[in-house]
XYZ file of C-alpha atoms in Angstrom:
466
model
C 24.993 -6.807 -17.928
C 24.184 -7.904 -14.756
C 24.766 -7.918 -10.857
C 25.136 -10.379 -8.207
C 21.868 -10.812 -6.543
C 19.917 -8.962 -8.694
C 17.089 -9.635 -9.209
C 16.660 -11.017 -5.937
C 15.301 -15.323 -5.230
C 11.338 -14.783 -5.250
C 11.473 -12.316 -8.506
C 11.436 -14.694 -11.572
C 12.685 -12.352 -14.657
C 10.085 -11.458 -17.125
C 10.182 -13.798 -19.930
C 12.235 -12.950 -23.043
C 13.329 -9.684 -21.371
C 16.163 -8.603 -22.093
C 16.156 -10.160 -25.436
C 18.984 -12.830 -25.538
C 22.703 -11.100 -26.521
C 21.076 -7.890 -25.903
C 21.846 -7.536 -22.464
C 24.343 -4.289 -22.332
C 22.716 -2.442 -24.956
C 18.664 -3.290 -24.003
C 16.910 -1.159 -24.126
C 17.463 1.191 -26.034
C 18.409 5.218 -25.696
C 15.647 7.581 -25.655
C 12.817 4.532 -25.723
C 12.303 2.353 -22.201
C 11.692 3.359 -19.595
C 14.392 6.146 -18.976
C 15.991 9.460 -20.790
C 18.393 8.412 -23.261
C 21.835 7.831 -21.665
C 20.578 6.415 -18.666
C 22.395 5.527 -16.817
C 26.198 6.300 -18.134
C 28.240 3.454 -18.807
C 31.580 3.470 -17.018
C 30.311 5.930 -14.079
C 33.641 8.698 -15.844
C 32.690 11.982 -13.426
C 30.646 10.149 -10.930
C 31.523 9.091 -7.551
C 32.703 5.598 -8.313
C 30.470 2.806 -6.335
C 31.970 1.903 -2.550
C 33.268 -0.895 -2.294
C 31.805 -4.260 -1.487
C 29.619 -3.992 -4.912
C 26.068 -3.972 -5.946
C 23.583 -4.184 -4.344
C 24.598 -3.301 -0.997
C 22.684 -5.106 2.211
C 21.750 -3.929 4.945
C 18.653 -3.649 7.133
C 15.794 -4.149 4.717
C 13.835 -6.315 4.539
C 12.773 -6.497 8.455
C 12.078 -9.986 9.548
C 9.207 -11.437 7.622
C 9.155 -8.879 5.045
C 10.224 -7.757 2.010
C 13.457 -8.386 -0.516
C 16.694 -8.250 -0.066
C 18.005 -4.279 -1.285
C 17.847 -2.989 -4.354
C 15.477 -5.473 -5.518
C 12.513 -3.912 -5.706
C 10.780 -4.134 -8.677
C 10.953 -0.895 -10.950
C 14.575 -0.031 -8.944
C 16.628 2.292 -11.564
C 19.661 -0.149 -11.863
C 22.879 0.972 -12.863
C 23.927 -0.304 -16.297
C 20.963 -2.447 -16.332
C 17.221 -2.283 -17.069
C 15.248 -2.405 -14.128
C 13.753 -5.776 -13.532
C 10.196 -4.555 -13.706
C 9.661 -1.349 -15.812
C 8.921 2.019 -14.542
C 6.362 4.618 -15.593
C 8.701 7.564 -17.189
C 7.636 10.966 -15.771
C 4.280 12.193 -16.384
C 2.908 8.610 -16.636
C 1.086 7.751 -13.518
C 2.373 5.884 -10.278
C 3.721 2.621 -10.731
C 2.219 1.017 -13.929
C 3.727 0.275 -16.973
C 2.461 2.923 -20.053
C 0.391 0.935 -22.693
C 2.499 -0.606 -25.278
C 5.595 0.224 -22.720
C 6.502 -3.571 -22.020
C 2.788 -4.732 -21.048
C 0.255 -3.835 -23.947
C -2.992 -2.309 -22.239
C -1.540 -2.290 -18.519
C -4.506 -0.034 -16.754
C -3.245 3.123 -15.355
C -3.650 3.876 -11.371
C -5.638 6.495 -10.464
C -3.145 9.931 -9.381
C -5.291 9.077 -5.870
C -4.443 4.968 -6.258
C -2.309 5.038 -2.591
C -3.052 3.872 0.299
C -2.545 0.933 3.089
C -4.860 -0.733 5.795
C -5.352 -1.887 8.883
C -3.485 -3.347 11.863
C -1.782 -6.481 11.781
C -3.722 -7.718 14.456
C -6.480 -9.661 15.383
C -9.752 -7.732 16.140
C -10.189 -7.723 19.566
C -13.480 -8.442 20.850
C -14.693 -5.760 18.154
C -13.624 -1.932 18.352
C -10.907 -0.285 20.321
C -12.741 0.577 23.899
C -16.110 -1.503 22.915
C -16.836 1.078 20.223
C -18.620 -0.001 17.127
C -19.939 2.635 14.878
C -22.975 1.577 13.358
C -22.889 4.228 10.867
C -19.559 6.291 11.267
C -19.515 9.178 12.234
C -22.871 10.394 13.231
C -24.750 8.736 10.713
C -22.496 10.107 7.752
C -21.083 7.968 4.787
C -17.128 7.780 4.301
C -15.543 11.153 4.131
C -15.672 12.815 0.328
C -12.211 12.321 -0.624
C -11.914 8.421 0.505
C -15.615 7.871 -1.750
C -14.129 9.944 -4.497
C -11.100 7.544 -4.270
C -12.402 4.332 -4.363
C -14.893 5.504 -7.106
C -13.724 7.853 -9.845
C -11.438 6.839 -12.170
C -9.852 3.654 -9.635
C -9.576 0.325 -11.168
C -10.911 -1.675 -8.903
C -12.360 -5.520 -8.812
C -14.933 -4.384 -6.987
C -17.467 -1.521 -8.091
C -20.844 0.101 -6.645
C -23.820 -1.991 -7.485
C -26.550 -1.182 -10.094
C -30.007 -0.975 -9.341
C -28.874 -0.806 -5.472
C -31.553 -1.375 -3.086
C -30.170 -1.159 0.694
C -33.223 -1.833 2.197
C -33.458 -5.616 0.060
C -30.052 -6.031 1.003
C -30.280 -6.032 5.025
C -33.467 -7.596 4.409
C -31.300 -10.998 2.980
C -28.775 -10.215 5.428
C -31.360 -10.420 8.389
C -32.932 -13.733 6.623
C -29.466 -15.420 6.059
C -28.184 -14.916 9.935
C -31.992 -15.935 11.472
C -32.707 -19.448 12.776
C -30.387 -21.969 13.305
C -27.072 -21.757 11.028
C -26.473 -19.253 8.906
C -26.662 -19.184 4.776
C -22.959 -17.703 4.392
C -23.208 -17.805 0.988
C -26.022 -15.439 0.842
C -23.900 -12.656 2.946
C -21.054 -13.518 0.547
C -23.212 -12.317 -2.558
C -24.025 -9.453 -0.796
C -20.820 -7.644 0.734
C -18.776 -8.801 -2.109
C -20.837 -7.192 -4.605
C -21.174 -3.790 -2.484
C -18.811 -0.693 -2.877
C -18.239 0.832 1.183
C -20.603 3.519 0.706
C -23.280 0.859 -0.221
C -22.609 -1.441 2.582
C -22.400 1.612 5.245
C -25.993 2.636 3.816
C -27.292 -1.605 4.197
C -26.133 -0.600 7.900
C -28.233 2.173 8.392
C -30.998 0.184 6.678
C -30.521 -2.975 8.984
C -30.958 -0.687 11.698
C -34.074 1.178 10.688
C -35.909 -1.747 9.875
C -34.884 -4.131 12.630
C -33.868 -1.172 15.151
C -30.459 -3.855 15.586
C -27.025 -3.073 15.033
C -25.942 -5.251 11.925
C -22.301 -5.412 12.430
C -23.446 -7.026 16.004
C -25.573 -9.584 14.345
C -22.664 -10.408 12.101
C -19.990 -10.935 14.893
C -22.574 -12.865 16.838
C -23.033 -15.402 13.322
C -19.265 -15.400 12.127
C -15.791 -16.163 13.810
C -12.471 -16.464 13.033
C -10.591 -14.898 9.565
C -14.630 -14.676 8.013
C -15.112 -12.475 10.870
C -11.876 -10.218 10.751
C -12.860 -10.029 6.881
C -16.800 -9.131 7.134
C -15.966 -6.719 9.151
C -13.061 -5.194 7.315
C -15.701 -4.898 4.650
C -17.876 -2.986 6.716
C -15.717 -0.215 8.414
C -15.597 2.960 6.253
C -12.292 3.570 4.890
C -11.060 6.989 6.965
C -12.523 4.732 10.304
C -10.646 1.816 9.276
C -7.228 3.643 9.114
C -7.727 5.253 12.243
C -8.623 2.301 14.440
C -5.771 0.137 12.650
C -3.010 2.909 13.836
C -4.913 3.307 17.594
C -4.625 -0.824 17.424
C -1.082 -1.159 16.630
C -0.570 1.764 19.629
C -2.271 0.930 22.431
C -1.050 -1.938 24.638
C 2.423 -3.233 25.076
C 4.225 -3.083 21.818
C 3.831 -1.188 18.481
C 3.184 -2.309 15.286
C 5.432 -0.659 13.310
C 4.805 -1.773 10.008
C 1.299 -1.069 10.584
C 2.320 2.239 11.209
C 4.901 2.809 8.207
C 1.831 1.429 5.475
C -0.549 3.924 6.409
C 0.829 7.424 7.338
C 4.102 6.798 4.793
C 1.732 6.038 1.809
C -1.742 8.608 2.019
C -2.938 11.709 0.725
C -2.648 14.923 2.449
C -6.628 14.783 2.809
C -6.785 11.234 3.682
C -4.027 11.539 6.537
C -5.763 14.744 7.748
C -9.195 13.388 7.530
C -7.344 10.008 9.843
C -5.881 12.453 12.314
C -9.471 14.244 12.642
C -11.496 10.475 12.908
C -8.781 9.455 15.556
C -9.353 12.505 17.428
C -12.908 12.443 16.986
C -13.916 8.680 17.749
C -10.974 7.749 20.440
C -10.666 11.043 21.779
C -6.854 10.874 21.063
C -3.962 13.081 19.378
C -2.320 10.377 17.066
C 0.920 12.551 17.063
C 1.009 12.196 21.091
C 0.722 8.678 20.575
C 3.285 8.116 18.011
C 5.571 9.971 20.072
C 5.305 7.605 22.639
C 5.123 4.840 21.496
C 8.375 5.745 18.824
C 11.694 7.390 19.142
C 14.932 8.801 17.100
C 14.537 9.419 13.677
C 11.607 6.879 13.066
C 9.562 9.132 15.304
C 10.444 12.321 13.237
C 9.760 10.553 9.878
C 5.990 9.600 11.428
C 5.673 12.810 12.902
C 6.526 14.343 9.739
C 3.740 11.685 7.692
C 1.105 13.380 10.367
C 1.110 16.621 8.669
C -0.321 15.701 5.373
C 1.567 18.625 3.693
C 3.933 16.570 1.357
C 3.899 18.250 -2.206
C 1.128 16.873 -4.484
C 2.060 18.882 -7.586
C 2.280 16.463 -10.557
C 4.641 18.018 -12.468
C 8.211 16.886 -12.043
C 11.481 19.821 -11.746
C 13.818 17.426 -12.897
C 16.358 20.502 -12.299
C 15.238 20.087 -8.532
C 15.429 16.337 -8.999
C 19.009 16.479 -9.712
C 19.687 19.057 -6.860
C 18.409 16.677 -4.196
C 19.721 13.686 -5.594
C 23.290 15.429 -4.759
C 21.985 16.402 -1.166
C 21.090 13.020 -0.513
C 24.573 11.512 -2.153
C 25.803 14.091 0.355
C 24.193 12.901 3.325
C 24.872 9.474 2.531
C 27.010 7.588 0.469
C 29.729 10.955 0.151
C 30.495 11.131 3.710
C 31.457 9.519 6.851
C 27.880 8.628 8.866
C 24.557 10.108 7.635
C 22.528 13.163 7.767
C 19.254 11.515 8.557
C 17.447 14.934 8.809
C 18.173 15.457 5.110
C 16.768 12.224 4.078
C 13.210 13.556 6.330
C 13.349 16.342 4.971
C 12.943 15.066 1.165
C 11.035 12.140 1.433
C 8.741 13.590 3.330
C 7.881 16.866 1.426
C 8.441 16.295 -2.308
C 5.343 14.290 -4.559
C 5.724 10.948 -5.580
C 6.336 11.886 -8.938
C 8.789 14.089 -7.820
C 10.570 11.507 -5.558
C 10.227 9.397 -8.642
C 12.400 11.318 -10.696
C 15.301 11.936 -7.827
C 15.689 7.997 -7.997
C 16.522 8.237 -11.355
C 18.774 11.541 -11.065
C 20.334 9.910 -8.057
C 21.109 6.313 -9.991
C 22.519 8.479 -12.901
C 24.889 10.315 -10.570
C 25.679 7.755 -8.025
C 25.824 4.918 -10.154
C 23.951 3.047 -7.324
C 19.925 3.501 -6.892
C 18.597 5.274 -3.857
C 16.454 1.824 -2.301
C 20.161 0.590 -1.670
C 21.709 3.812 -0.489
C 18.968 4.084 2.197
C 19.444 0.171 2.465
C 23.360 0.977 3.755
C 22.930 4.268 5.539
C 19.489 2.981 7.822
C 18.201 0.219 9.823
C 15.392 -1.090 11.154
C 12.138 0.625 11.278
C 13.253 3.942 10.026
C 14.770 2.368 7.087
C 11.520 0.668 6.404
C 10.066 4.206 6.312
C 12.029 5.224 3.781
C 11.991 2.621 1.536
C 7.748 2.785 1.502
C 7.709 5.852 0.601
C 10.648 5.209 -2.004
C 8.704 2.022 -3.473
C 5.332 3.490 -3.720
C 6.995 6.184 -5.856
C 8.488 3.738 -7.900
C 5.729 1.133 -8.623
C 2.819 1.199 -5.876
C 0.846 -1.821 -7.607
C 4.562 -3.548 -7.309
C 4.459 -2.313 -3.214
C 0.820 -4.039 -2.705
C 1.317 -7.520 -4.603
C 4.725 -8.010 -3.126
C 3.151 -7.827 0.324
C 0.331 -9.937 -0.692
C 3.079 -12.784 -1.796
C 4.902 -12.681 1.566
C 1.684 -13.056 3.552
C 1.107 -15.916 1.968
C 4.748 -17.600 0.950
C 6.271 -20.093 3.155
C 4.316 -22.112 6.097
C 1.394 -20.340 7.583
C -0.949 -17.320 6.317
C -0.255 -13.936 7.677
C -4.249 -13.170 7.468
C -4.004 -9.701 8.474
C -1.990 -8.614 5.686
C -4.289 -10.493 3.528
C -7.793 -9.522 4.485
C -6.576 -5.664 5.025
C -4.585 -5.493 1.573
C -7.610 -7.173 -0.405
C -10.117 -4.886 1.422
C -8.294 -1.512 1.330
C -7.247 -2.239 -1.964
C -10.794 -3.685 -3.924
C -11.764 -0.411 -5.089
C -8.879 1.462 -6.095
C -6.116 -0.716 -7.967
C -6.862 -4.113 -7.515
C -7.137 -5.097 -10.324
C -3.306 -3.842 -11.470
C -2.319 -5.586 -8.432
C -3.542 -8.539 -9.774
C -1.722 -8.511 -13.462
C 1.462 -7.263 -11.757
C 0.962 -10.300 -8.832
C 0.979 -12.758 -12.168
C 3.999 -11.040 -14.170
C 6.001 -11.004 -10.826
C 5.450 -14.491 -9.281
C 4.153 -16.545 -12.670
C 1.103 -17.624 -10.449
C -2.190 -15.676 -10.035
C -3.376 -13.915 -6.894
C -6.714 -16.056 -6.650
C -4.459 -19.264 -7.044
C -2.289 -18.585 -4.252
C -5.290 -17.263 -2.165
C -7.267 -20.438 -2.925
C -3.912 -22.743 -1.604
C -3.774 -20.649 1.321
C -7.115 -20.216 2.821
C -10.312 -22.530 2.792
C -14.097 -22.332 3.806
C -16.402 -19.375 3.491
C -13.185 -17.151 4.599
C -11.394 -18.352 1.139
C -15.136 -18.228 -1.105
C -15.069 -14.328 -0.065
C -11.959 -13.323 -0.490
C -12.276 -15.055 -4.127
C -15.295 -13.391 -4.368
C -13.384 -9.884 -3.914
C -10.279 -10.380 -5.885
C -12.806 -11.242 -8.839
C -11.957 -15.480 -9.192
């Protein structure tokens, strides 16, 4: 069985899946990837689909962006199989369960989410002039951002044996004095360094020389290598807080920028960015967003600046079911929408949670939540909702499908690419590459190499492990 549009252009189908002849019945009850009797054929008590049919458009993707509705990959599709498998409850976010449609697919870590910088380019360094040598007050990356890019992530890149930091600035001061500089040498270095490494090389640089490395480096590089190097050497926490200050301040917002981070972190990680914000711009972010927002995307930010979304990771399914009806309610089953409910829901209950009202919600609906939101929203709000929606669903899935339309069409959007690759290196790269290959039939490094040249394209090989 299938439905117009779906999967969307861009998503080639997963070879040999369904199997030929087996389309209504694959797969089958009780085995992949949902309860048995999912979802019911003929829709009997359920509110029958509106008219117009499946998948319903609307709003999403904003310009440049993502898919068309409903075609995310891991959607629950009604009478279907989803065009890339979900993990069933109790599984992980996002990737498949070994021996679950891709034999030995690593699992993300419960901590695997996050997003990145600004979508801009660095200007002239630090917002205001700043650039922390060694942020803040001398101190390596907060706990829970180390604990998250180092225990139990699947990364491509991991902290260094035998790590020496004073060796390390001393080839960094050797390859940037003279005339020229040995790029290839800093490559080896930062590359091959987890954050907390390269923030100590920084203190070491400065001991030793009494100069401020990152300085040196901006003085030596230009361009995307520069935007990238120093990526690499901003601690996590810092780097989130000065991409949300940079897509504030000035005329215009960047919105997406804005939607990536706050819609897809950690309690601790978005409370440890409002704190850094505070603390090194001497700024309340929530002032800012309400600025610099309005209407319900405001509320939906506002409400990501908390950090108190549920983080238990065990699923009610009876609760499940109970706000998949709200949200029916508030949407599809009546005239305009109740956009507080749809706050209310995706911004307090976990992932896994969320997760499992998608399904409930396809079951009952006979439609799956992404295009719901898709018909009742537009514009930035919309996009809200359908991050937080996706990274529930399949948050390797989220990543690689923004790495692909950074890269697809004329032109590189470099921002997109240097802050996924960096944000991303030590926590699930390396599912974001597999799922980048079974999506687009093409690797990551191949499309990376096609895209980008020089030093800028050697490094960013260099990180996603080419």
């Amino acid at each position: 069985m299938s439905y117009p549009g779906y999967p969307p252009t861009g998503y080639p189908p997963f070879p040999g899946y369904p199997p030929a002849g087996q389309e209504s019945s694959f797969p089958p009850p009780g085995q992949y990837p949902y309860s048995s009797g999912f979802p019911p054929v003929g829709g009997g008590a359920y509110p029958p689909a509106p008219s117009g049919g499946y998948p319903g458009s609307g709003g999403y993707p904003a310009p440049g962006g993502y898919p068309a509705p409903g075609g995310y990959p891991g959607a629950p599709q009604p009478g279907g199989a989803p065009s890339y498998p979900a993990v069933p409850p109790g599984q992980g976010f996002g990737a498949p369960p070994g021996g679950a449609g891709f034999s030995g697919y690593p699992q993300p870590s419960s901590q695997s989410y996050g997003g990145g910088p600004a979508q801009v380019p660095l200007p002239g360094g630090f917002p205001g002039g700043q650039i922390p040598s060694q942020y803040p007050g001398g101190q390596a990356p907060y706990a829970s951002q180390a604990a998250a890019m180092t225990q139990g992530s699947q990364g491509t890149i991991r902290p260094a044996a035998n790590f020496d930091a004073m060796r390390d600035a001393e080839i960094l001061r050797k390859a940037m004095k003279g005339f020229g500089t040995d790029e290839q040498a800093i490559v080896d270095i930062v590359a091959n360094r987890s954050n907390d490494q390269r923030q100590k090389i920084k203190a070491a640089f400065k001991t030793m020389y009494g100069k401020d490395l990152i300085k040196d480096l901006k003085s030596e590089l230009s361009g995307n290598m520069e935007e990238l190097i120093l990526a690499l050497f901003m601690p996590a926490t810092y780097y989130d807080a000065w991409s949300l200050r940079n897509a504030m301040k000035g005329a215009g917002t960047q919105e997406r920028v804005l939607i990536e981070i706050l819609c897809t972190r950690t309690n601790q990680e978005i409370r440890e960015i409002v704190r850094c914000y505070q603390s090194e711009f001497g700024r309340d972010i929530e002032k800012d967003i309400r600025s610099d927002t309005s209407g319900h995307f405001e509320r939906l930010l506002v409400s990501m600046c908390q950090g108190n979304r549920d983080e238990n990771q065990n699923v009610n399914h009876q609760l499940a079911q109970e706000d998949a009806q709200r949200l029916y309610q508030a949407g599809e089953g009546r005239l305009g929408t109740d956009e507080s409910c749809f706050n209310m829901i995706l911004a307090t209950r976990s992932f896994p949670q969320l997760k499992a009202t998608m399904e409930a919600y396809s079951r009952m609906a006979n439609r799956d939540l992404l295009s719901s939101v898709g018909r009742e929203f537009s514009g930035n709000v919309e996009s809200g909702l359908k991050t937080i929606l996706q990274c529930a669903l399949n948050r390797p899935a989220f990543f690689a499908e923004r790495l692909y339309y950074s890269m697809k069409g004329a032109g590189t959007d470099d921002s997109t690419l240097v802050r996924i690759v960096v944000t991303r290196s030590e926590i699930d790269l390396v599912q974001i590459k597999q799922i980048f290959s079974q999506m687009y039939q093409k690797t990551l490094g191949t499309m990376i190499a096609s895209d980008t040249s020089g030093d800028y394209r050697r490094l960013l090989l260099a990180i996603v492990g080419q």
